[in-house]
Amino acid sequence: MKHYAAIVNGKPLRVGSDFPVFNPATGEEIGRAPNMSSAELDVAVSAAKAAFASWSSQSDAALQAACAAVTAEIGAHSAELAELITLEQGKPLNGLGSRWEMGGAVAWAGYTSGLSMPKKILQDNEQGRVELHRKPLGVVGSITPWNFPVMIAIWHIMPALRTGNTVVIKPSPYTPLSTLRLIEIMNRVLPAGVVNVVTGDDQNVNLGGAMSAHPDIRKIVFTGSCATGQKVMQSAAETMKRLTLELGGNDAGIVLPDADPEKIAEGLFWGAFLNNGQTCAAMKRLYVHDSIHDAVCDALVAYAKNIPVGNGLDEASMLGPIQNRMQFDKVSRLVADAKGKGKVLLGGKPGEGLFFPPTLVSGLRNGDALVDEEQFGPVLPIIRYSDLDEAIRMANDSPNGLGGSVWSSDKAKARSVAARLECGSVWINKHGAIQPNAPFGGVKASGIGVEFSEEGLAEYTDIQVVFV
Ligand code: NAD
């Protein structure tokens, strides 16, 4: 059994105990990760703090070159990391799976390396000169979830490094191995202590909580559930940490009466089922106009029933298992509840182990658990509407506000509906597509702050205004 090491101060840190990590497709143990204590977290934070002085004092060009070197190193190990992601996360190697995740990780790393935040001259006249400078914060703590372990790690780490911060990252206990290996790879080209990784099984030690409260961590970038995000915010208050919180979503899609069901079926399916629905900005509720409701349901069933589900190592698989038992039980509970209220059009019956087939349920309404709760799995509720204002009201009737989409052959009409949705990103005739040059974040309970682009980069800095 392979034991993966915590990388602290540029080298493996000896840790007293470890915990098993399982392949969700087979239930087999695939490796062991260090089960670290808060004292070991302190060692990692001290290493990051010590490395900050020289890392942050480099020229901007040197930081940019170092980030480009990191990107190249990750790119050279893409195939290996993709396989590790499939083994521990379950998603297929193929299609929109782990190779695609690694493609995204490398693209984001490269794009972020090339960004810059030059000083701004706010005023330069006889009254004086005023300059706005961006300064790194210090040690950034990154806490990641289990759905896109490497891509989200890159989203957290690269802007931190690019702006001169150092990092301690803690992955989810369900998927720690690809992050442990990623940080080992990054450390081949980075000075010791610049990026460190800690892992734990979340049983006896709450490493994420200890990071959120840590006096030597200046910022937490957290991606995960709303409930945990709130805890992070509470424990970060005492040390007045900077926070970027990317939390849960319950994104609505609205199909207008003029949409073409055949044309949109594929986009609707992958908008909802990307990564088996275990995607923050997946479409989690679909509102369809009465006049084309049945045609959209038929087109979705026709597309979804041919999607191969299986072990992610099999090149034929397009979807894998649900990642863990807790999530599987949640999806099973929501589908069981929905069966009594609506009509199961496809799937609905749990498979072997953690496999759950793509499931479509119509006849549901706001107020039903599958519509109101974030399912984060391979099931989509379809809600019929006849009045557009009512559909928009139902779409907005959620504490979350991550993404949303409008499907129509009339762009102007779609844009006017899009403008009325309460969410951080809104797509027309697609759902969930994100890119490194566009800020991404949630409104309402879906989070605070944004990632990506210059706006995302700015969140890893403090402003200092210099009055000359
Ligand atoms: P989670 O909140 O259970 O766990 C996320 C991380 O927080 C893990 O690393 C976990 O170990 C850690 N953690 C646990 N307790 C903690 C505490 N008290 N303090 C600090 N950290 C703690 O989330 P999950 O189940 O891993 O991920 C699924 C959720 O993440 C979904 O709600 C999904 O929508 C959301 N998500 C959001 C985005 C986004 O960008 N908005 C992206 C991906 C996932």
XYZ file of C-alpha atoms and ligand atoms in Angstrom:
512
model
C 0.000 0.000 0.000
C 1.489 3.350 -0.967
C 1.909 5.880 1.852
C 1.742 9.452 0.573
C 3.786 11.992 2.506
C 2.840 15.407 3.821
C 5.189 17.938 2.217
C 6.230 20.582 4.710
C 9.135 22.977 4.207
C 10.027 21.323 0.923
C 10.325 17.774 2.194
C 8.271 14.874 3.539
C 7.272 15.346 7.174
C 7.280 12.258 9.381
C 3.846 11.792 10.910
C 2.831 9.226 13.538
C -0.382 7.909 11.991
C -2.198 7.702 8.696
C -5.629 6.916 7.283
C -6.916 4.896 4.332
C -8.239 6.339 1.080
C -10.644 4.228 -0.999
C -11.524 3.912 -4.662
C -15.260 4.693 -4.785
C -15.690 2.472 -7.861
C -14.445 -0.695 -6.135
C -14.240 0.037 -2.407
C -10.543 -0.937 -2.480
C -7.981 0.914 -0.407
C -5.677 2.716 -2.847
C -3.282 4.517 -0.527
C -2.752 6.073 2.883
C -2.504 9.750 3.808
C -0.925 11.300 6.913
C -3.327 11.840 9.810
C -1.840 15.036 11.176
C -2.197 16.811 14.510
C -2.642 20.513 15.148
C 1.004 20.606 16.295
C 1.996 19.313 12.842
C -0.214 21.955 11.239
C 1.739 24.528 13.283
C 4.984 23.212 11.776
C 3.556 23.687 8.276
C 2.303 27.197 9.041
C 5.701 28.151 10.528
C 7.432 26.890 7.375
C 5.091 28.959 5.191
C 5.588 31.995 7.427
C 9.369 31.671 7.278
C 9.312 31.299 3.483
C 7.127 34.392 3.018
C 9.878 37.005 3.497
C 12.027 35.923 0.571
C 9.160 34.695 -1.659
C 7.276 37.979 -1.389
C 10.314 40.196 -1.876
C 11.042 38.900 -5.382
C 10.424 41.044 -8.408
C 7.105 40.654 -10.164
C 8.878 39.128 -13.167
C 10.563 36.543 -10.933
C 7.226 35.565 -9.360
C 5.702 35.244 -12.797
C 8.562 33.050 -14.001
C 8.329 30.850 -10.889
C 4.593 30.355 -11.466
C 5.247 29.480 -15.109
C 7.783 26.873 -13.959
C 5.199 25.384 -11.593
C 2.690 25.235 -14.458
C 5.169 23.399 -16.681
C 5.957 20.894 -13.940
C 2.281 20.141 -13.361
C 1.723 19.816 -17.105
C 4.541 17.263 -17.286
C 2.763 15.139 -14.638
C -0.800 15.500 -15.957
C -1.322 11.870 -16.952
C -0.134 10.559 -13.582
C -2.294 13.019 -11.652
C -5.349 12.260 -13.816
C -5.068 8.586 -12.943
C -4.762 9.358 -9.248
C -7.841 11.620 -9.426
C -9.838 8.817 -11.059
C -8.688 6.310 -8.457
C -9.665 8.382 -5.438
C -12.482 10.570 -6.797
C -14.153 8.070 -9.131
C -14.643 10.287 -12.201
C -13.707 8.764 -15.565
C -10.310 9.342 -17.110
C -12.114 9.988 -20.378
C -14.674 12.600 -21.489
C -15.302 15.401 -19.014
C -13.374 13.455 -16.371
C -9.940 13.554 -14.802
C -7.898 14.264 -17.948
C -10.265 17.152 -18.587
C -9.806 18.279 -14.958
C -6.025 18.224 -15.432
C -6.364 20.146 -18.711
C -8.306 22.787 -16.797
C -5.800 22.806 -13.943
C -2.874 23.444 -16.292
C -4.810 26.071 -18.288
C -5.784 27.936 -15.104
C -2.254 27.727 -13.724
C -0.835 29.134 -16.968
C -3.375 31.918 -17.256
C -2.966 32.924 -13.608
C 0.824 32.958 -13.970
C 0.449 35.522 -16.753
C -1.795 37.897 -14.799
C -0.376 40.965 -13.101
C -1.495 43.720 -10.779
C 0.636 46.754 -11.532
C 0.403 49.742 -9.229
C -2.259 52.303 -10.168
C -1.664 56.031 -10.223
C -4.825 57.501 -8.716
C -3.662 61.086 -8.959
C -0.556 62.899 -10.175
C -0.867 66.692 -10.195
C 0.220 69.811 -8.328
C -1.729 68.632 -5.249
C 0.426 65.518 -5.088
C 0.774 61.964 -6.292
C -1.368 59.086 -4.986
C -0.510 55.485 -5.830
C -2.438 52.281 -5.153
C -0.206 49.293 -4.420
C -1.196 45.660 -3.928
C 0.710 43.814 -1.231
C 0.711 40.066 -0.484
C -0.974 39.011 2.744
C 1.373 36.366 4.147
C 0.345 32.751 4.731
C -2.797 31.683 2.848
C -4.712 28.647 4.126
C -6.531 26.698 1.417
C -9.280 24.201 2.257
C -10.639 22.129 -0.637
C -13.538 19.712 -1.281
C -13.584 16.258 -2.915
C -15.265 16.951 -6.262
C -12.392 18.500 -8.282
C -9.425 17.932 -5.962
C -6.617 19.129 -8.236
C -8.404 21.852 -10.231
C -9.723 23.566 -7.097
C -6.297 23.279 -5.434
C -4.841 25.097 -8.457
C -7.561 27.764 -8.260
C -6.509 28.423 -4.658
C -2.747 28.056 -4.867
C -1.752 29.785 -8.109
C -3.206 33.260 -7.432
C -1.742 33.080 -3.910
C 1.745 32.352 -5.257
C 1.455 34.811 -8.132
C 0.784 37.663 -5.711
C 3.669 36.705 -3.399
C 1.925 34.726 -0.663
C 2.893 31.332 0.710
C 0.421 28.499 1.195
C -0.720 25.689 3.467
C -3.339 23.538 1.737
C -5.656 20.975 3.320
C -7.580 18.690 0.932
C -10.739 16.744 1.760
C -10.135 13.500 3.678
C -11.969 11.692 0.833
C -9.493 12.791 -1.866
C -6.149 13.771 -0.296
C -3.765 11.718 -2.459
C -3.800 13.748 -5.676
C -3.210 16.933 -3.649
C -0.326 15.355 -1.704
C 1.278 14.340 -4.999
C 0.505 17.720 -6.617
C 2.316 19.576 -3.832
C 5.263 17.192 -4.026
C 5.481 17.969 -7.763
C 5.210 21.733 -7.194
C 8.001 21.549 -4.632
C 10.418 20.289 -7.265
C 10.573 23.831 -8.638
C 9.637 25.986 -5.624
C 11.757 27.129 -2.674
C 11.155 25.179 0.551
C 8.122 26.276 2.566
C 6.335 28.192 -0.208
C 3.620 25.524 -0.612
C 2.922 23.001 2.152
C 0.220 20.351 2.494
C -1.472 18.941 5.582
C -4.033 16.120 5.692
C -6.236 14.518 8.310
C -9.269 12.261 8.508
C -11.454 14.908 10.251
C -12.236 12.406 13.050
C -10.371 13.572 16.143
C -8.608 16.660 14.868
C -10.433 19.424 13.002
C -7.526 20.671 10.885
C -9.757 22.973 8.803
C -11.098 24.584 11.969
C -7.562 24.961 13.346
C -6.509 26.654 10.112
C -9.483 29.041 10.191
C -8.538 30.121 13.716
C -4.740 30.073 13.240
C -3.107 33.374 14.229
C -0.361 33.057 11.586
C -2.716 32.413 8.656
C -3.831 35.710 7.119
C -6.437 34.450 4.675
C -8.567 31.377 4.146
C -9.720 30.415 0.687
C -12.386 27.786 1.183
C -14.438 25.754 -1.292
C -17.054 23.469 0.186
C -20.496 23.363 1.721
C -22.400 26.365 3.060
C -22.527 24.841 6.552
C -18.748 24.459 6.776
C -18.223 27.856 5.162
C -20.202 29.446 7.973
C -18.003 27.695 10.542
C -14.894 28.962 8.763
C -16.256 32.498 8.847
C -17.022 32.238 12.554
C -13.604 30.938 13.540
C -11.827 33.398 11.242
C -13.478 36.384 12.904
C -11.165 36.578 15.884
C -8.043 37.028 13.755
C -9.867 39.192 11.161
C -8.790 36.916 8.319
C -9.452 37.701 4.700
C -11.891 35.179 3.285
C -12.865 33.848 -0.084
C -15.739 31.403 0.363
C -16.966 29.395 -2.638
C -19.929 27.518 -1.247
C -22.841 25.388 -2.346
C -25.299 26.132 -5.104
C -28.762 25.090 -6.175
C -28.612 26.478 -9.697
C -31.809 26.779 -11.696
C -32.136 26.471 -15.467
C -35.180 27.988 -17.170
C -36.280 26.712 -20.584
C -38.375 29.263 -22.497
C -41.192 28.114 -24.811
C -39.203 28.945 -27.964
C -36.276 26.584 -27.181
C -35.647 23.567 -29.399
C -35.752 20.461 -27.142
C -33.580 18.329 -29.456
C -30.936 21.031 -29.771
C -30.627 21.758 -26.053
C -30.832 18.211 -24.640
C -27.078 17.538 -24.665
C -26.245 20.902 -23.066
C -28.940 20.459 -20.440
C -27.652 16.994 -19.604
C -24.005 17.954 -19.127
C -24.985 21.193 -17.412
C -26.614 19.031 -14.750
C -24.577 15.813 -14.806
C -20.975 17.059 -15.199
C -18.887 15.072 -12.712
C -22.025 13.066 -11.862
C -23.746 16.234 -10.660
C -21.029 16.688 -8.019
C -20.223 20.145 -9.333
C -20.843 23.381 -7.443
C -22.240 25.218 -10.455
C -24.148 22.304 -11.972
C -27.781 22.833 -12.906
C -29.672 21.372 -9.976
C -33.277 22.337 -10.872
C -34.789 22.655 -14.340
C -37.904 24.775 -14.994
C -39.524 23.990 -18.359
C -42.431 25.789 -20.012
C -45.610 23.773 -20.185
C -45.779 23.938 -24.001
C -42.497 22.011 -24.482
C -42.210 20.270 -21.114
C -42.881 16.754 -22.408
C -40.671 17.195 -25.476
C -37.757 18.387 -23.290
C -38.259 15.433 -20.920
C -38.288 12.990 -23.862
C -35.156 14.517 -25.406
C -33.327 14.425 -22.057
C -34.269 10.796 -21.428
C -33.211 9.851 -24.968
C -29.789 11.465 -24.437
C -29.215 10.348 -20.836
C -30.115 6.688 -21.276
C -27.131 6.143 -23.560
C -24.497 7.538 -21.185
C -22.185 4.727 -20.032
C -21.667 4.648 -16.260
C -18.827 2.549 -14.830
C -15.353 2.321 -13.328
C -13.508 5.499 -14.327
C -10.428 3.531 -15.427
C -12.532 2.014 -18.203
C -12.155 4.310 -21.236
C -15.792 3.647 -22.190
C -17.178 5.210 -18.966
C -18.575 8.730 -19.223
C -19.743 8.907 -15.586
C -18.388 7.143 -12.503
C -19.740 6.365 -9.037
C -20.825 8.893 -6.421
C -17.668 9.793 -4.498
C -18.600 8.736 -0.978
C -21.206 6.980 1.131
C -22.481 10.144 2.817
C -23.256 11.736 -0.560
C -24.706 8.493 -1.932
C -27.068 8.275 1.055
C -28.134 11.905 0.535
C -28.921 11.324 -3.149
C -30.768 8.067 -2.299
C -32.855 9.845 0.351
C -33.785 12.707 -1.991
C -34.723 10.326 -4.829
C -36.803 8.126 -2.476
C -38.655 11.220 -1.282
C -39.168 12.463 -4.861
C -40.634 9.106 -5.960
C -43.650 9.720 -3.775
C -44.213 13.190 -5.238
C -43.240 13.090 -8.900
C -42.603 10.731 -11.781
C -39.241 9.033 -12.293
C -38.506 9.308 -16.017
C -35.121 7.577 -15.934
C -32.954 5.794 -13.357
C -34.040 6.144 -9.757
C -32.726 2.826 -8.469
C -29.354 2.758 -6.674
C -26.814 0.470 -8.344
C -23.952 -1.622 -6.922
C -21.654 -0.050 -4.357
C -21.634 3.725 -4.831
C -23.017 3.664 -8.378
C -26.231 5.568 -9.014
C -27.655 5.862 -12.552
C -28.452 9.268 -14.098
C -31.924 10.016 -12.778
C -34.597 12.391 -14.100
C -37.725 13.172 -12.083
C -40.609 15.310 -13.356
C -43.771 16.512 -11.621
C -41.941 18.169 -8.716
C -42.417 21.659 -7.275
C -40.613 24.147 -5.080
C -41.047 22.895 -1.524
C -40.128 19.296 -2.493
C -36.807 18.273 -0.953
C -35.147 17.383 -4.284
C -35.924 20.875 -5.577
C -35.083 22.835 -2.424
C -31.924 20.997 -1.303
C -28.596 20.804 -3.119
C -28.513 17.148 -4.259
C -24.879 17.245 -5.476
C -25.355 14.002 -7.389
C -26.700 12.416 -10.593
C -30.352 13.423 -10.329
C -32.233 16.324 -11.874
C -35.723 17.503 -10.875
C -37.796 18.935 -13.735
C -40.470 21.469 -12.815
C -43.262 22.501 -15.177
C -44.247 26.189 -15.377
C -46.721 28.169 -17.425
C -45.991 31.758 -16.340
C -42.453 33.136 -16.865
C -42.629 35.537 -13.909
C -43.554 32.594 -11.706
C -40.630 30.549 -13.067
C -38.225 33.396 -12.269
C -39.726 33.726 -8.806
C -39.271 29.984 -8.169
C -35.702 30.054 -9.530
C -34.834 32.909 -7.152
C -36.632 31.308 -4.221
C -33.458 29.780 -2.790
C -30.922 30.846 -0.188
C -28.219 30.059 -2.781
C -27.125 32.144 -5.726
C -24.160 30.539 -7.493
C -25.205 30.089 -11.135
C -28.259 30.002 -13.364
C -29.155 29.549 -17.019
C -31.768 30.465 -19.608
C -32.450 28.318 -22.678
C -34.073 29.953 -25.677
C -33.592 30.575 -29.384
C -34.196 34.296 -28.783
C -30.997 35.774 -27.285
C -32.525 39.133 -26.400
C -35.367 37.482 -24.523
C -32.959 35.117 -22.775
C -30.782 38.054 -21.692
C -33.749 39.863 -20.183
C -34.626 36.762 -18.125
C -30.946 36.234 -17.210
C -30.763 39.766 -15.795
C -33.540 38.917 -13.340
C -31.830 35.824 -11.877
C -30.146 36.224 -8.487
C -26.818 34.499 -9.073
C -23.121 35.198 -9.599
C -22.916 33.658 -13.092
C -25.649 33.256 -15.655
C -25.382 31.369 -18.932
C -27.512 31.398 -22.051
C -28.015 27.993 -23.726
C -25.358 26.359 -21.553
C -24.715 25.895 -17.851
C -21.648 25.794 -15.629
C -19.024 26.852 -18.180
C -16.327 28.793 -16.361
C -13.098 30.290 -17.634
C -9.963 31.783 -16.049
C -10.510 35.318 -17.375
C -14.026 35.654 -15.896
C -14.600 36.169 -12.157
C -16.558 33.344 -10.535
C -18.370 33.473 -7.204
C -21.709 33.213 -5.526
C -24.227 35.732 -4.232
C -26.498 35.219 -1.210
C -25.496 32.102 0.780
C -23.283 30.763 -2.027
C -20.260 32.633 -0.834
C -18.168 35.713 -0.428
C -15.690 37.043 -2.959
C -14.683 35.718 -6.356
C -11.982 33.592 -7.905
C -10.206 33.920 -11.298
C -9.166 36.952 -13.371
C -7.744 40.192 -11.904
C -10.711 40.428 -9.508
C -9.849 37.013 -8.069
C -6.157 37.842 -7.868
C -6.907 41.022 -5.926
C -8.403 38.920 -3.112
C -4.922 37.642 -2.262
C -3.664 41.157 -1.574
C -4.120 44.085 0.744
C -4.320 47.556 -0.730
C -1.755 50.086 0.392
C -2.247 53.640 -0.793
C 0.910 55.733 -0.946
C 0.474 59.523 -0.747
C 3.665 61.093 -2.043
P -17.383 20.191 3.079
O -17.797 21.546 3.503
O -17.930 19.012 3.782
O -15.796 20.038 3.150
C -14.929 20.953 2.513
C -13.612 20.996 3.255
O -13.792 21.555 4.543
C -12.938 19.633 3.470
O -11.554 19.787 3.227
C -13.192 19.387 4.953
O -12.221 18.546 5.537
C -13.094 20.779 5.512
N -13.722 20.980 6.832
C -14.537 20.147 7.518
N -14.919 20.723 8.698
C -14.321 21.946 8.733
C -14.345 23.025 9.676
N -15.052 22.980 10.792
N -13.631 24.134 9.380
C -12.925 24.229 8.229
N -12.877 23.243 7.312
C -13.555 22.108 7.561
O -17.727 20.128 1.518
P -17.602 18.871 0.532
O -18.698 17.900 0.868
O -16.183 18.421 0.488
O -17.925 19.564 -0.878
C -19.212 19.658 -1.404
C -19.762 21.065 -1.280
O -18.835 21.991 -1.825
C -21.041 21.294 -2.058
O -21.950 22.052 -1.292
C -20.607 22.100 -3.261
O -21.621 22.871 -3.850
C -19.505 22.913 -2.685
N -18.598 23.376 -3.726
C -18.595 24.699 -4.050
C -17.779 25.173 -5.059
C -17.778 26.614 -5.463
O -16.861 27.033 -6.154
N -18.723 27.416 -5.049
C -16.929 24.281 -5.727
C -16.941 22.950 -5.365
C -17.774 22.514 -4.344
